[in-house]
Short mmCIF file of C-alpha atoms in Angstrom, two decimals:
data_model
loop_
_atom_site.label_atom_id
_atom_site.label_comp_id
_atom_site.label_asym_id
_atom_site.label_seq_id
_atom_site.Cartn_x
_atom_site.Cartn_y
_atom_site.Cartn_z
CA UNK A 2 180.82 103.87 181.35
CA UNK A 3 179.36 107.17 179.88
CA UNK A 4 180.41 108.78 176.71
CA UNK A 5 179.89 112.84 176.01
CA UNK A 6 177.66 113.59 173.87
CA UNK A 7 178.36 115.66 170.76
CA UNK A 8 176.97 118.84 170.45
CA UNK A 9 175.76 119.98 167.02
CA UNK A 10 176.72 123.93 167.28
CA UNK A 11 174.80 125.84 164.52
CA UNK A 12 176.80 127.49 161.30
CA UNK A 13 177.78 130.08 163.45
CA UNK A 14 179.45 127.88 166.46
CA UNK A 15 176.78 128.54 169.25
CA UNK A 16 173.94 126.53 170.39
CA UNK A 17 171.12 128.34 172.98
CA UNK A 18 171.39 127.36 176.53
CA UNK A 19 168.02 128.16 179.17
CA UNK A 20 169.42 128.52 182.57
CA UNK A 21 167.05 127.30 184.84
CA UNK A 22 166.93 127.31 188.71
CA UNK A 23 168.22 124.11 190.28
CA UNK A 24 165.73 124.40 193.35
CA UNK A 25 162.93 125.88 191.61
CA UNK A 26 162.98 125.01 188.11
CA UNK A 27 162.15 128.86 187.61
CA UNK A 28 163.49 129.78 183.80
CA UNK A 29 165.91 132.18 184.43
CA UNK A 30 167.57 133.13 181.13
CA UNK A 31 168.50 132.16 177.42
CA UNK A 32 171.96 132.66 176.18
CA UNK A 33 174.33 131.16 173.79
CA UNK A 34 177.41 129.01 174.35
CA UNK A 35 179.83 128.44 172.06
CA UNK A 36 182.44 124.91 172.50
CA UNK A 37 185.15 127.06 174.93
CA UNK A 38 182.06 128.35 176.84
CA UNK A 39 180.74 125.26 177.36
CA UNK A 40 184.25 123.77 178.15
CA UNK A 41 184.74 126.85 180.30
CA UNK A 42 181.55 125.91 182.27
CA UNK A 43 182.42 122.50 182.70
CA UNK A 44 186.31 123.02 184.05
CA UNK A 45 185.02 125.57 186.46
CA UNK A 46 181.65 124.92 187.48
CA UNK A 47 180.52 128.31 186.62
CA UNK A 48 178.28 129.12 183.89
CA UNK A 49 180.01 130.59 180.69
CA UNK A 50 178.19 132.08 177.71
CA UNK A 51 179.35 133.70 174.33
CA UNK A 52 177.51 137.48 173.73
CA UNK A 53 176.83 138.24 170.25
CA UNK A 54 176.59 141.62 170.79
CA UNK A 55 180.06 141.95 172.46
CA UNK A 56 181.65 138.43 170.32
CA UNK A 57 182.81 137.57 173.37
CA UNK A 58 183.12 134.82 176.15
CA UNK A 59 181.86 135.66 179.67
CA UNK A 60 181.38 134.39 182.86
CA UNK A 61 177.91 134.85 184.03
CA UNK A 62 178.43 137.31 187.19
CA UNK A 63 182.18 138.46 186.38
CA UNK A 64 180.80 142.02 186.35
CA UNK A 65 177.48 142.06 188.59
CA UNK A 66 178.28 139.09 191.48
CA UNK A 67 175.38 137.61 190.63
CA UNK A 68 177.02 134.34 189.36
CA UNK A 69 175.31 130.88 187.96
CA UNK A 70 177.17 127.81 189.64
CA UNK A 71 176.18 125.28 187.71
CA UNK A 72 175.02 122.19 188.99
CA UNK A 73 174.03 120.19 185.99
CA UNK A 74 174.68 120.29 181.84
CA UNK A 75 171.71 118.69 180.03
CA UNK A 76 171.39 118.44 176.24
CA UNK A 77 168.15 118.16 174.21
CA UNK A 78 167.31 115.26 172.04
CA UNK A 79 168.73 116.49 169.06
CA UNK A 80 171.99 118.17 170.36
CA UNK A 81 171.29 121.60 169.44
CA UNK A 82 170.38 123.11 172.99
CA UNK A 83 171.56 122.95 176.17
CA UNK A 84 170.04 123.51 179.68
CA UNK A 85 172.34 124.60 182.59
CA UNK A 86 171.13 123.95 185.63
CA UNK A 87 172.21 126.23 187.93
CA UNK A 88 171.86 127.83 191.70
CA UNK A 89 171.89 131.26 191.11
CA UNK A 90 173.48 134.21 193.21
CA UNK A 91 171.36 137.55 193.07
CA UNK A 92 169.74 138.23 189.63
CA UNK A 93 170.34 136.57 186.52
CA UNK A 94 168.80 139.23 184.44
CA UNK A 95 170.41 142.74 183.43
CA UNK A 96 167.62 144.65 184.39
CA UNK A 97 167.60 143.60 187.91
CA UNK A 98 164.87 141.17 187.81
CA UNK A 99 165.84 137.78 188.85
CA UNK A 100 164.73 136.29 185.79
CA UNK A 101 165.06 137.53 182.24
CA UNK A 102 161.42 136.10 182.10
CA UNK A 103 159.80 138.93 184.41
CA UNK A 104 156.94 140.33 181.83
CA UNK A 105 154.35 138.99 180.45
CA UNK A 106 153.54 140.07 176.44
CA UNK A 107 150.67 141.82 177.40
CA UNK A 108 153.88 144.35 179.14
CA UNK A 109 152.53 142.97 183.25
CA UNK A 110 155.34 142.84 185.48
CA UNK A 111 155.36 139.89 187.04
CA UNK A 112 158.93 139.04 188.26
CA UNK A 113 160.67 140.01 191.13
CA UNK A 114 163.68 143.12 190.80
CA UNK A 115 166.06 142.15 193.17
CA UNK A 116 169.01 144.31 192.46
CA UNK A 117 169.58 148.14 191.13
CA UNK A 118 171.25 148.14 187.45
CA UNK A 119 172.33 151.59 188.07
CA UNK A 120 174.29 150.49 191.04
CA UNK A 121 175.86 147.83 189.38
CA UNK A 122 176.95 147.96 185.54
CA UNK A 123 178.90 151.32 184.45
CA UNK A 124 177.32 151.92 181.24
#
């Protein structure tokens, strides 16, 4: 028998979570989960974050369709970040690009935008 493993959330109750593609392995985005998104994403399957710009829960996808069904949870040797596995639907990144990774620093475009912002969020 398996026991959970305890996640050490940081002073201010999150911990950073890299969503990566289950098929791929592609990085697809870094977010933060707090303990009810991370319970969220395990009762439902779907991938949960907290924003710390809105200090708020949500459900990758709730707005845009382009949802994260998670597939696995890992955690990192010291507790302090998690990896969600995930098959993603559509984009996982704001701008349209399917991952939040799409530039290089050097400003190249190297990812592929797969969906129009515009037509999606109302800002």
């Amino acid at each position: 028998m398996t026991e959970d493993v305890e996640v050490e959330f940081g002073e201010d109750g999150l911990v950073p979570a890299v969503a990566q593609d289950a098929d791929s392995g592609e990085v697809l985005m870094l977010a933060y989960v707090s303990p009810e998104a991370l319970e969220r994403t395990r009762e439902t399957g779907r991938a949960h974050y907290y924003s710390r710009s809105r200090d708020e829960l949500w459900e990758k996808g709730a707005t845009s369709g382009h949802t994260q069904t998670v597939a696995e949870v890992r955690v990192d040797c010291d507790a302090d970040t998690l990896l969600y596995v995930v098959e993603q639907t559509g984009g996982a990144c704001h701008t349209g690009h399917r991952s939040c990774f799409y530039r290089t620093i050097d400003g190249e475009t190297v990812g592929e935008r797969v969906f129009d912002p515009d037509e999606v969020y109302d800002d």
